[in-house]
Short mmCIF file of C-alpha atoms in Angstrom, two decimals:
data_model
loop_
_atom_site.label_atom_id
_atom_site.label_comp_id
_atom_site.label_asym_id
_atom_site.label_seq_id
_atom_site.Cartn_x
_atom_site.Cartn_y
_atom_site.Cartn_z
CA MET W 136 17.84 26.37 55.54
CA PRO W 137 15.10 24.11 56.83
CA ALA W 138 13.23 21.95 54.37
CA SER W 139 9.60 22.81 53.79
CA ALA W 140 6.89 20.74 55.46
CA PRO W 141 5.65 18.93 52.33
CA ALA W 142 9.15 17.77 51.43
CA ALA W 143 9.96 16.60 54.95
CA GLY W 144 6.62 14.88 55.33
CA THR W 145 7.00 13.07 52.05
CA ALA W 146 10.55 12.02 52.79
CA ALA W 147 9.47 10.53 56.10
CA GLN W 148 7.12 8.08 54.34
CA PRO W 149 9.01 6.77 51.30
CA ALA W 150 7.60 3.26 51.61
CA GLU W 151 4.01 4.39 50.93
CA ALA W 152 4.81 6.46 47.83
CA PRO W 153 5.06 3.68 45.20
CA ALA W 154 1.57 2.38 45.94
CA GLN W 155 0.04 5.85 45.52
CA GLN W 156 1.89 7.06 42.44
CA ALA W 157 1.18 6.37 38.81
CA ALA W 158 3.72 5.26 36.24
CA PRO W 159 5.31 7.99 34.08
CA GLY W 160 3.12 9.17 31.26
CA THR W 161 -0.20 8.04 32.76
CA GLY W 162 -1.31 11.48 33.90
CA GLY W 163 -0.55 10.93 37.62
CA SER W 164 1.22 13.57 39.72
CA LEU W 165 4.95 14.05 39.28
CA THR W 166 7.43 12.39 41.63
CA LEU W 167 10.78 13.98 42.38
CA LEU W 168 13.73 12.16 43.93
CA VAL W 169 16.12 14.56 45.69
CA ILE W 170 19.66 13.28 46.24
CA GLU W 171 21.57 15.49 48.69
CA ASP W 172 23.63 14.95 51.80
CA ASP W 173 21.72 17.00 54.42
CA PRO W 174 17.94 17.09 53.94
CA ALA W 175 17.49 19.25 57.03
CA GLY W 176 19.78 22.10 56.17
CA VAL W 177 21.05 22.40 52.58
CA VAL W 178 18.32 22.10 49.95
CA SER W 179 14.95 23.72 50.51
CA VAL W 180 12.42 22.01 48.25
CA PRO W 181 9.40 24.31 48.00
CA ARG W 182 5.85 23.15 47.65
CA MET W 183 5.09 22.47 44.01
CA LEU W 184 2.03 21.68 41.91
CA ASP W 185 2.15 19.77 38.64
CA ALA W 186 0.26 20.65 35.44
CA TYR W 187 -2.91 19.07 36.87
CA GLY W 188 -2.80 21.03 40.13
CA LYS W 189 -1.69 18.00 42.14
CA PRO W 190 1.20 18.27 44.63
CA VAL W 191 4.55 17.06 43.34
CA ARG W 192 5.63 14.16 45.50
CA VAL W 193 9.17 14.39 46.86
CA ARG W 194 11.47 11.64 48.09
CA THR W 195 14.82 12.42 49.63
CA ALA W 196 17.96 10.26 49.65
CA ARG W 197 21.10 11.16 51.63
CA ASN W 198 23.45 9.19 49.37
CA LEU W 199 23.48 7.04 46.26
CA THR W 200 22.80 3.86 48.20
CA GLU W 201 19.51 5.26 49.49
CA ALA W 202 18.78 6.70 46.05
CA ALA W 203 19.09 3.28 44.41
CA ARG W 204 16.52 1.93 46.87
CA LEU W 205 14.06 4.79 46.33
CA LEU W 206 14.49 4.95 42.55
CA THR W 207 11.39 3.12 41.28
CA ASP W 208 9.57 3.30 37.94
CA ASP W 209 7.14 5.95 39.19
CA VAL W 210 9.93 8.49 39.75
CA HIS W 211 9.84 11.08 36.97
CA CYS W 212 12.85 13.26 37.77
CA ILE W 213 15.97 13.31 39.93
CA LEU W 214 17.33 16.48 41.56
CA LEU W 215 21.02 15.81 42.25
CA ASP W 216 23.08 17.99 44.56
CA LEU W 217 26.56 17.96 43.00
CA ALA W 218 28.11 18.60 46.43
CA LEU W 219 27.58 15.11 47.83
CA PRO W 220 29.82 13.95 50.71
CA CYS W 221 33.25 12.50 50.19
CA GLU W 222 32.11 8.93 50.93
CA ASP W 223 30.37 8.64 47.59
CA ARG W 224 33.34 10.09 45.75
CA CYS W 225 35.73 7.74 47.51
CA GLU W 226 33.48 4.83 46.68
CA GLU W 227 33.55 5.92 43.03
CA ARG W 228 37.37 5.94 43.02
CA SER W 229 37.41 2.50 44.66
CA GLU W 230 35.06 1.15 41.98
CA ASP W 231 37.27 2.61 39.24
CA ARG W 232 40.35 0.97 40.78
CA ARG W 233 38.54 -2.37 41.06
CA ASP W 234 37.44 -2.10 37.42
CA GLY W 235 41.04 -1.41 36.41
CA LEU W 236 42.30 -4.45 38.29
CA ARG W 237 39.64 -6.66 36.70
CA GLU W 238 40.65 -5.44 33.24
CA GLU W 239 44.32 -6.17 33.92
CA ARG W 240 43.55 -9.66 35.20
CA GLY W 241 41.24 -10.29 32.25
CA SER W 242 44.06 -9.48 29.80
CA GLY W 243 45.81 -12.75 30.55
CA GLU W 244 48.58 -11.47 32.88
CA GLU W 245 48.86 -13.28 36.21
CA PRO W 246 49.43 -11.35 39.47
CA ALA W 247 53.06 -10.80 40.27
CA THR W 248 53.00 -12.65 43.58
CA ALA W 249 56.03 -14.19 45.24
CA GLU W 250 54.61 -17.66 44.59
CA GLY W 251 54.08 -16.85 40.95
CA ARG W 252 57.62 -15.56 40.51
CA THR W 253 58.98 -18.69 42.16
CA ALA W 254 57.04 -20.91 39.79
CA GLY W 255 58.37 -18.99 36.83
CA ARG W 256 54.95 -17.87 35.63
CA VAL W 257 55.63 -14.14 35.91
CA PRO W 258 58.93 -12.55 34.87
CA ALA W 259 60.74 -10.75 37.63
CA GLN W 260 60.47 -7.44 35.79
CA ALA W 261 56.64 -7.76 35.79
CA ALA W 262 56.52 -7.09 39.54
CA PRO W 263 55.56 -3.44 40.03
CA ALA W 264 58.13 -1.37 41.86
CA PRO W 265 56.84 0.78 44.73
CA ALA W 266 57.88 3.96 42.92
CA ALA W 267 55.80 2.96 39.87
CA GLU W 268 52.47 3.07 41.71
CA PRO W 269 50.33 5.95 40.50
CA PRO W 270 50.16 8.84 42.95
CA SER W 271 46.90 9.52 44.70
CA GLU W 272 45.51 12.53 42.90
CA THR W 273 42.23 14.06 41.96
CA PRO W 274 40.65 12.69 38.74
CA ALA W 275 40.93 14.86 35.64
CA GLU W 276 37.18 15.57 35.67
CA PRO W 277 35.52 17.40 38.58
CA ASP W 278 34.36 15.09 41.38
CA GLU W 279 30.77 16.27 41.01
CA LEU W 280 30.66 14.95 37.46
CA HIS W 281 31.74 11.53 38.72
CA ILE W 282 28.71 11.56 40.98
CA LEU W 283 26.54 12.65 38.09
CA ARG W 284 27.86 9.88 35.87
CA ARG W 285 27.00 7.33 38.54
CA VAL W 286 23.47 8.66 38.74
CA LEU W 287 23.11 8.60 34.96
CA ARG W 288 24.27 4.97 34.87
CA MET W 289 21.92 4.12 37.72
CA ALA W 290 18.92 5.88 36.12
CA PRO W 291 19.38 5.86 32.31
CA ARG W 292 15.67 6.45 31.62
CA HIS W 293 15.02 9.17 34.21
CA ALA W 294 15.34 12.93 33.81
CA VAL W 295 18.14 14.45 35.91
CA LEU W 296 18.47 18.02 37.18
CA ALA W 297 21.87 19.14 38.53
CA LEU W 298 21.88 21.45 41.58
CA THR W 299 24.92 23.59 42.36
CA ASP W 300 26.00 27.02 43.66
CA GLY W 301 25.31 30.15 41.64
CA SER W 302 29.02 30.82 41.37
CA ASP W 303 29.64 27.48 39.68
CA ALA W 304 28.01 28.13 36.29
CA GLU W 305 30.79 26.41 34.35
CA ARG W 306 30.40 23.19 36.29
CA ALA W 307 26.62 23.38 35.88
CA ALA W 308 27.05 23.65 32.11
CA ASP W 309 29.44 20.67 32.19
CA ALA W 310 26.75 18.67 33.96
CA VAL W 311 24.38 19.23 31.03
CA ARG W 312 27.14 18.28 28.65
CA VAL W 313 27.67 15.00 30.52
CA GLY W 314 23.99 14.09 30.37
CA ALA W 315 21.81 16.07 32.78
CA GLN W 316 18.67 17.61 31.26
CA ASP W 317 19.13 20.97 33.01
CA TYR W 318 20.77 22.66 36.00
CA LEU W 319 19.56 24.87 38.85
CA PHE W 320 21.35 27.21 41.24
CA ARG W 321 20.72 26.59 44.92
CA ASP W 322 20.18 30.26 45.82
CA GLU W 323 17.55 30.74 43.08
CA LEU W 324 15.45 27.72 43.96
CA ASP W 325 11.71 28.40 44.27
CA GLY W 326 8.55 26.43 43.62
CA ARG W 327 7.70 27.99 40.26
CA LEU W 328 11.20 27.64 38.84
CA LEU W 329 11.65 24.09 40.10
CA THR W 330 8.24 22.95 38.82
CA ARG W 331 8.98 24.36 35.38
CA ALA W 332 12.45 22.78 35.36
CA ILE W 333 11.04 19.37 36.30
CA ARG W 334 8.43 19.52 33.55
CA TYR W 335 11.03 20.60 31.03
CA ALA W 336 13.51 17.93 32.10
CA VAL W 337 10.90 15.14 31.94
CA ALA W 338 9.69 16.30 28.52
CA ARG W 339 13.24 16.58 27.20
CA LYS W 340 14.21 13.16 28.50
CA ARG W 341 11.17 11.58 26.89
CA ALA W 342 11.99 13.35 23.63
CA ASP W 343 15.61 12.17 23.83
CA LEU W 344 14.52 8.58 24.46
CA ALA W 345 12.00 8.74 21.61
CA GLN W 346 14.63 10.16 19.26
CA ARG W 347 17.10 7.48 20.29
CA GLN W 348 14.54 4.74 19.69
CA LEU W 349 13.67 6.27 16.32
CA THR W 350 17.32 6.41 15.34
CA GLU W 351 17.90 2.83 16.43
CA SER W 352 14.80 1.76 14.53
CA ARG W 353 16.03 3.50 11.38
CA LEU W 354 19.46 1.91 11.70
CA ARG W 355 17.91 -1.53 12.14
CA ALA W 356 15.67 -0.93 9.13
CA GLN W 357 18.67 0.12 7.03
CA GLU W 358 20.64 -2.93 8.14
CA ASN W 359 17.69 -5.21 7.41
CA ALA W 360 17.24 -3.61 3.99
CA ARG W 361 20.93 -4.13 3.14
CA LEU W 362 20.73 -7.72 4.36
CA GLU W 363 17.55 -8.48 2.43
CA ARG W 364 18.85 -6.78 -0.71
CA GLY W 365 21.98 -8.91 -0.51
CA LEU W 366 19.86 -12.06 -0.24
CA LEU W 367 17.88 -11.36 -3.41
CA PRO W 368 18.95 -13.67 -6.26
CA ARG W 369 21.49 -12.71 -8.91
CA PRO W 370 20.80 -14.89 -11.96
CA ILE W 371 23.78 -16.59 -13.57
CA LEU W 372 23.09 -16.82 -17.33
CA GLU W 373 26.41 -15.85 -18.90
CA GLY W 374 26.75 -17.49 -22.32
CA SER W 375 23.05 -18.29 -22.68
CA ALA W 376 20.86 -17.03 -25.53
CA LEU W 377 17.84 -16.84 -23.23
CA ARG W 378 16.50 -13.53 -21.99
CA PHE W 379 15.61 -13.19 -18.31
CA ALA W 380 13.19 -10.87 -16.49
CA ALA W 381 11.65 -11.02 -13.03
CA ARG W 382 9.37 -9.07 -10.72
CA TYR W 383 9.21 -9.52 -6.96
CA ARG W 384 6.97 -7.86 -4.36
CA PRO W 385 6.68 -9.07 -0.76
CA GLY W 386 3.31 -8.87 0.96
CA ARG W 387 4.81 -7.60 4.23
CA SER W 388 4.83 -3.84 4.68
CA ARG W 389 8.27 -2.16 4.46
CA ALA W 390 10.00 -5.44 3.58
CA LEU W 391 12.17 -6.49 0.66
CA LEU W 392 11.84 -10.25 1.15
CA GLY W 393 8.79 -12.44 1.48
CA GLY W 394 8.10 -16.16 1.55
CA ASP W 395 8.34 -16.36 -2.27
CA PHE W 396 11.69 -17.12 -3.88
CA TYR W 397 13.17 -17.75 -7.32
CA ASP W 398 16.52 -18.28 -9.02
CA THR W 399 18.09 -19.02 -12.41
CA VAL W 400 21.53 -20.44 -13.18
CA ARG W 401 23.38 -21.92 -16.14
CA THR W 402 25.53 -24.98 -15.50
CA PRO W 403 28.78 -25.74 -17.39
CA ASP W 404 27.00 -28.13 -19.80
CA GLY W 405 24.90 -25.22 -21.09
CA THR W 406 21.65 -26.22 -19.37
CA VAL W 407 19.65 -23.33 -17.90
CA HIS W 408 17.95 -24.18 -14.62
CA ALA W 409 15.11 -22.02 -13.28
CA MET W 410 13.14 -22.33 -10.08
CA ILE W 411 10.31 -20.52 -8.31
CA GLY W 412 8.75 -21.38 -4.95
CA ASP W 413 6.52 -20.24 -2.13
CA VAL W 414 6.83 -20.92 1.61
CA CYS W 415 3.44 -20.85 3.32
CA GLY W 416 3.07 -17.71 5.43
CA HIS W 417 4.29 -14.13 5.07
CA GLY W 418 6.55 -13.36 8.05
CA PRO W 419 10.31 -12.96 8.41
CA ASP W 420 10.74 -16.63 9.37
CA GLU W 421 9.14 -17.69 6.09
CA ALA W 422 11.32 -15.23 4.18
CA ALA W 423 14.44 -16.65 5.82
CA LEU W 424 13.38 -20.20 5.00
CA GLY W 425 12.76 -19.19 1.39
CA VAL W 426 16.30 -17.84 1.14
CA GLU W 427 17.68 -21.07 2.61
CA LEU W 428 15.78 -23.18 0.09
CA ARG W 429 16.90 -20.99 -2.80
CA ILE W 430 20.56 -21.18 -1.82
CA ALA W 431 20.29 -24.93 -1.26
CA TRP W 432 18.67 -25.32 -4.70
CA ARG W 433 21.51 -23.42 -6.35
CA ALA W 434 24.17 -25.49 -4.60
CA LEU W 435 22.46 -28.78 -5.42
CA THR W 436 21.96 -27.73 -9.05
CA PHE W 437 25.64 -26.93 -9.49
CA ALA W 438 26.39 -30.29 -7.85
CA GLY W 439 24.52 -32.00 -10.71
CA LEU W 440 21.19 -32.88 -9.07
CA CYS W 441 17.85 -32.34 -10.78
CA GLY W 442 14.33 -33.71 -10.75
CA ASP W 443 13.29 -36.04 -7.96
CA ALA W 444 16.78 -36.28 -6.41
CA LEU W 445 17.00 -32.50 -6.06
CA LEU W 446 13.49 -32.08 -4.63
CA SER W 447 13.96 -34.95 -2.17
CA THR W 448 17.08 -33.27 -0.83
CA LEU W 449 15.34 -29.90 -0.64
CA GLN W 450 12.57 -31.50 1.38
CA LYS W 451 15.16 -32.69 3.91
CA VAL W 452 16.50 -29.14 4.13
CA LEU W 453 12.99 -27.83 4.72
CA GLU W 454 12.22 -30.44 7.38
CA ASN W 455 15.38 -29.54 9.31
CA GLU W 456 15.07 -25.74 9.00
CA ARG W 457 11.35 -25.05 9.42
CA ALA W 458 9.99 -23.75 12.70
CA SER W 459 7.11 -26.22 12.88
CA GLU W 460 5.86 -29.31 11.07
CA GLU W 461 2.95 -27.32 9.60
CA ILE W 462 5.31 -25.31 7.38
CA PHE W 463 5.51 -26.44 3.75
CA ALA W 464 6.70 -24.98 0.45
CA THR W 465 5.51 -25.29 -3.14
CA LEU W 466 8.09 -25.40 -5.90
CA CYS W 467 8.41 -25.46 -9.67
CA THR W 468 11.72 -26.33 -11.35
CA VAL W 469 12.57 -26.16 -15.05
CA ASP W 470 15.78 -27.28 -16.73
CA ILE W 471 16.12 -26.06 -20.31
CA SER W 472 18.45 -27.90 -22.68
CA SER W 473 21.52 -26.15 -24.04
CA ASP W 474 19.90 -25.74 -27.48
CA GLY W 475 16.82 -24.16 -25.86
CA ARG W 476 14.33 -26.42 -27.67
CA SER W 477 13.21 -28.69 -24.80
CA ALA W 478 12.88 -28.67 -21.04
CA GLY W 479 12.23 -30.91 -18.06
CA ILE W 480 9.65 -29.72 -15.52
CA CYS W 481 8.98 -30.78 -11.92
CA LEU W 482 6.04 -29.48 -9.91
CA ALA W 483 5.78 -29.80 -6.12
CA GLY W 484 2.28 -28.51 -5.39
CA HIS W 485 3.00 -25.37 -7.43
CA PRO W 486 1.00 -23.74 -10.26
CA SER W 487 2.07 -24.87 -13.71
CA PRO W 488 4.11 -22.39 -15.80
CA LEU W 489 2.56 -20.40 -18.62
CA PHE W 490 3.99 -21.18 -22.06
CA ALA W 491 3.64 -19.11 -25.21
CA GLY W 492 5.06 -20.49 -28.47
CA GLY W 493 6.15 -18.46 -31.46
CA ALA W 494 4.14 -17.24 -34.46
CA GLY W 495 1.45 -15.62 -32.32
CA ALA W 496 0.31 -18.85 -30.65
CA ALA W 497 -2.04 -18.34 -27.71
CA PRO W 498 -0.46 -18.88 -24.29
CA ARG W 499 -1.29 -22.07 -22.43
CA LEU W 500 -0.41 -23.83 -19.18
CA LEU W 501 2.13 -26.62 -19.37
CA PRO W 502 0.81 -30.05 -18.30
CA TYR W 503 0.53 -30.44 -14.55
CA ASP W 504 -1.12 -33.88 -14.25
CA GLU W 505 2.21 -35.48 -13.27
CA SER W 506 2.98 -33.26 -10.31
CA GLY W 507 3.99 -34.16 -6.77
CA PRO W 508 2.98 -32.77 -3.36
CA ALA W 509 4.40 -29.63 -1.78
CA LEU W 510 7.69 -30.04 0.05
CA GLY W 511 7.23 -30.93 3.70
CA LEU W 512 3.84 -32.66 3.43
CA LEU W 513 4.73 -36.33 2.79
CA PRO W 514 7.99 -37.82 4.10
CA HIS W 515 8.58 -40.22 1.19
CA ALA W 516 7.05 -38.30 -1.69
CA ARG W 517 8.26 -38.49 -5.28
CA TRP W 518 8.31 -35.77 -7.93
CA PRO W 519 8.26 -37.01 -11.53
CA ARG W 520 10.07 -34.97 -14.19
CA ARG W 521 8.09 -34.31 -17.35
CA GLN W 522 9.83 -33.57 -20.64
CA VAL W 523 8.24 -30.90 -22.87
CA THR W 524 9.10 -29.49 -26.31
CA LEU W 525 9.60 -25.74 -26.52
CA GLY W 526 10.58 -25.05 -30.13
CA ARG W 527 12.69 -22.27 -31.69
CA SER W 528 10.92 -19.20 -30.31
CA TRP W 529 8.97 -19.16 -27.06
CA SER W 530 8.25 -17.48 -23.72
CA LEU W 531 7.97 -19.26 -20.37
CA MET W 532 6.47 -17.46 -17.37
CA MET W 533 6.77 -18.93 -13.88
CA TYR W 534 4.84 -17.33 -11.03
CA THR W 535 3.60 -17.79 -7.47
CA ASP W 536 -0.04 -17.98 -6.45
CA GLY W 537 0.01 -14.37 -5.20
CA LEU W 538 -0.36 -13.33 -8.83
CA ILE W 539 -3.51 -15.34 -9.52
CA GLU W 540 -5.26 -14.93 -6.15
CA GLY W 541 -5.95 -11.21 -6.54
CA ARG W 542 -9.57 -10.11 -6.86
CA VAL W 543 -11.10 -9.10 -10.19
CA ASP W 544 -13.90 -6.73 -9.16
CA GLU W 545 -11.70 -3.62 -9.12
CA GLY W 546 -11.92 -2.46 -5.53
CA ARG W 547 -14.86 -4.47 -4.21
CA THR W 548 -13.37 -5.91 -1.03
CA ASP W 549 -16.45 -8.07 -0.45
CA SER W 550 -15.91 -9.94 -3.72
CA ARG W 551 -14.65 -13.52 -3.50
CA GLU W 552 -13.94 -13.94 -7.21
CA ARG W 553 -10.25 -14.43 -7.94
CA LEU W 554 -8.26 -13.83 -11.09
CA GLY W 555 -7.23 -17.47 -11.31
CA GLN W 556 -5.04 -19.12 -13.93
CA GLN W 557 -7.57 -18.65 -16.72
CA GLY W 558 -7.85 -14.95 -15.96
CA MET W 559 -4.07 -14.70 -16.02
CA LEU W 560 -3.96 -16.51 -19.38
CA ASP W 561 -6.46 -14.07 -20.88
CA LEU W 562 -4.59 -11.09 -19.46
CA VAL W 563 -1.20 -12.23 -20.80
CA ALA W 564 -2.74 -13.12 -24.17
CA ARG W 565 -3.98 -9.53 -24.57
CA ARG W 566 -0.59 -8.10 -23.67
CA LEU W 567 1.18 -10.45 -26.11
CA ALA W 568 -1.26 -9.48 -28.86
CA GLU W 569 -0.29 -5.86 -28.22
CA GLY W 570 3.35 -6.78 -28.80
CA ALA W 571 4.54 -6.76 -25.17
CA SER W 572 7.53 -8.94 -24.27
CA GLY W 573 10.21 -9.31 -21.63
CA GLU W 574 10.30 -6.59 -18.98
CA GLY W 575 7.39 -4.76 -20.63
CA LEU W 576 5.20 -7.86 -20.49
CA LEU W 577 5.85 -8.34 -16.78
CA ASP W 578 5.24 -4.66 -15.98
CA ALA W 579 1.97 -4.62 -17.95
CA THR W 580 0.83 -7.85 -16.30
CA MET W 581 1.58 -6.65 -12.76
CA THR W 582 -0.10 -3.29 -13.41
CA GLU W 583 -3.25 -4.94 -14.74
CA VAL W 584 -3.44 -7.42 -11.86
CA ARG W 585 -3.19 -4.58 -9.31
CA ARG W 586 -5.83 -2.58 -11.17
CA LEU W 587 -8.25 -5.50 -11.18
CA ASN W 588 -7.58 -6.05 -7.48
CA GLY W 589 -8.32 -2.41 -6.71
CA GLY W 590 -4.92 -1.84 -5.11
CA GLU W 591 -1.79 -3.64 -3.98
CA LEU W 592 -1.94 -7.41 -3.63
CA THR W 593 -1.89 -8.72 -0.05
CA ASP W 594 0.15 -11.85 -0.81
CA ASP W 595 3.78 -12.19 -1.82
CA VAL W 596 4.24 -12.14 -5.60
CA ALA W 597 7.13 -13.45 -7.67
CA VAL W 598 7.11 -13.72 -11.47
CA LEU W 599 9.96 -15.00 -13.63
CA LEU W 600 10.07 -14.83 -17.43
CA LEU W 601 12.44 -16.66 -19.76
CA ASP W 602 12.17 -16.33 -23.51
CA ARG W 603 14.01 -17.31 -26.69
CA SER W 604 13.61 -15.48 -29.96
CA ARG W 605 15.71 -17.55 -32.37
#
C-alpha cells in the first residue's frame, strides 16, 4: 500500500525536522519515528493531528542504522515494524557472537591457536573440536523480539509501539512484555487509532520513567538513612555511675545527620570523656566531616590523648579532610575523673557548658575565659585545659549554638532577638525548679526553645546531658 503524502513528504526531509520540532514535554507537536523496511509499500502512515491540532511529524528509517541517525531528543515515539529484513537480524546474531567471544577472552583463557599450543600456554584438550561448534539455529526467542530489544537499548527513554500482523497477537503481546508500550496490527492502522496509541504510549513511558526515578530516589533515601543512622554515635559508658542523655536534630530537611556531632566514651582508667562540636555549614559535606572528626576524637581518646594534644591532632585531621580552607569547627571536650567529682574542660571556639550543682543550686556557665580558637582557623593554636570541681551531685549540659540562636518572639520572623546563653540558663533553671532531669529535662528544653522560636529551628542542634546523683 502506498504511503500517504504527509508521511512521504516528511520522510524526504529528515534533516530539517530537528530545527522545527520542540523537545518532549514542551507542548510542541508530536514526532513519530517509523522503522520499517519498505516505506513505499508496507506501512501506510495516515495523516494525524496531535492534541493541539498540529500535524504529527513523521520520520521513516529503513533499518536500525538509519533509525539511530534519525533518533534525536525531539522524537516522542517509535513505531517499529517487527518484520524487519534479515540483515538486521543477522547483524544482531553477529553482535551476540562477538559479545560471547569477548566474554570468553575476558575470563582469562587464551585462544587455542597453534602457536599457543606449541608454547604450552593452552592445553591440547582446550582446542575446540569441529564437532563441538554450536549448530547454526534460530535463537530461542522470536527474531522480532531481538529487533525490539535492540531498539529498546538504542532508545531507553522513548516510547515504542510494535507493529505486526493481525494474526500474530501472541507475538504482539510478547513485545509489550519485553518493553514496548503498546502494539498495533497492520491491517487496522488508521489515523485516529494511531494518534491515540502514540499519545498513550508517550504518556505511559513518561509515567514509567517517573515511577522508576521515584523508586530509585526512595531506595537512595533509604540507603542514606541506613548509612546516617549507622554513623550516629553509640556512647560507651559501661561501668560508669553517670547518666547520659542526648538530643540531635539536623537543620537539613529529610536528613538524619548535620554538621553537629557529639560522643561519649569511658576509658579503662574509669575516666569519662565527652565531646560536642559543630562544623560550619549545614550540607552533606559538613555532616561527613563531622562524622570524621567524631570518629577521630574517639580513636585519639582511646589512644590516651586529651587536652591540647588531642585538639592539635584533630585540627590536622580537619585541615586534611575539609573541602576548602574556609571550613572550621568549634569543639568542647570534657574529661570527668573516675570518682566523678572533677573534670578538665577544653574549649575551641565553642559555647561553654551549662553546669548545675546539687541542692537546688542555680545553673551557671562554666568558665570560658581560657578558651582557644575554633579548629582550622590558626595553624599553630593552643587549647588550654581548665580543671573544674563538680562535687557529689551535679548535671552538665553541653550544646551547640543551634540551641541558643533560636528567636524568642514566638513566630515573629522579623525579630532579631535571640535566645542566647542567658535565655537558655533561665529556661533550664525553670525546668530544674519543676523537678525535670535527664531525658525529661532535654525534652522540655527542646520543646520550649521551639515554642519560643515559633517553629522548628533552622540550624543543626545537638544537646548532651551528663549527670551524677550520688
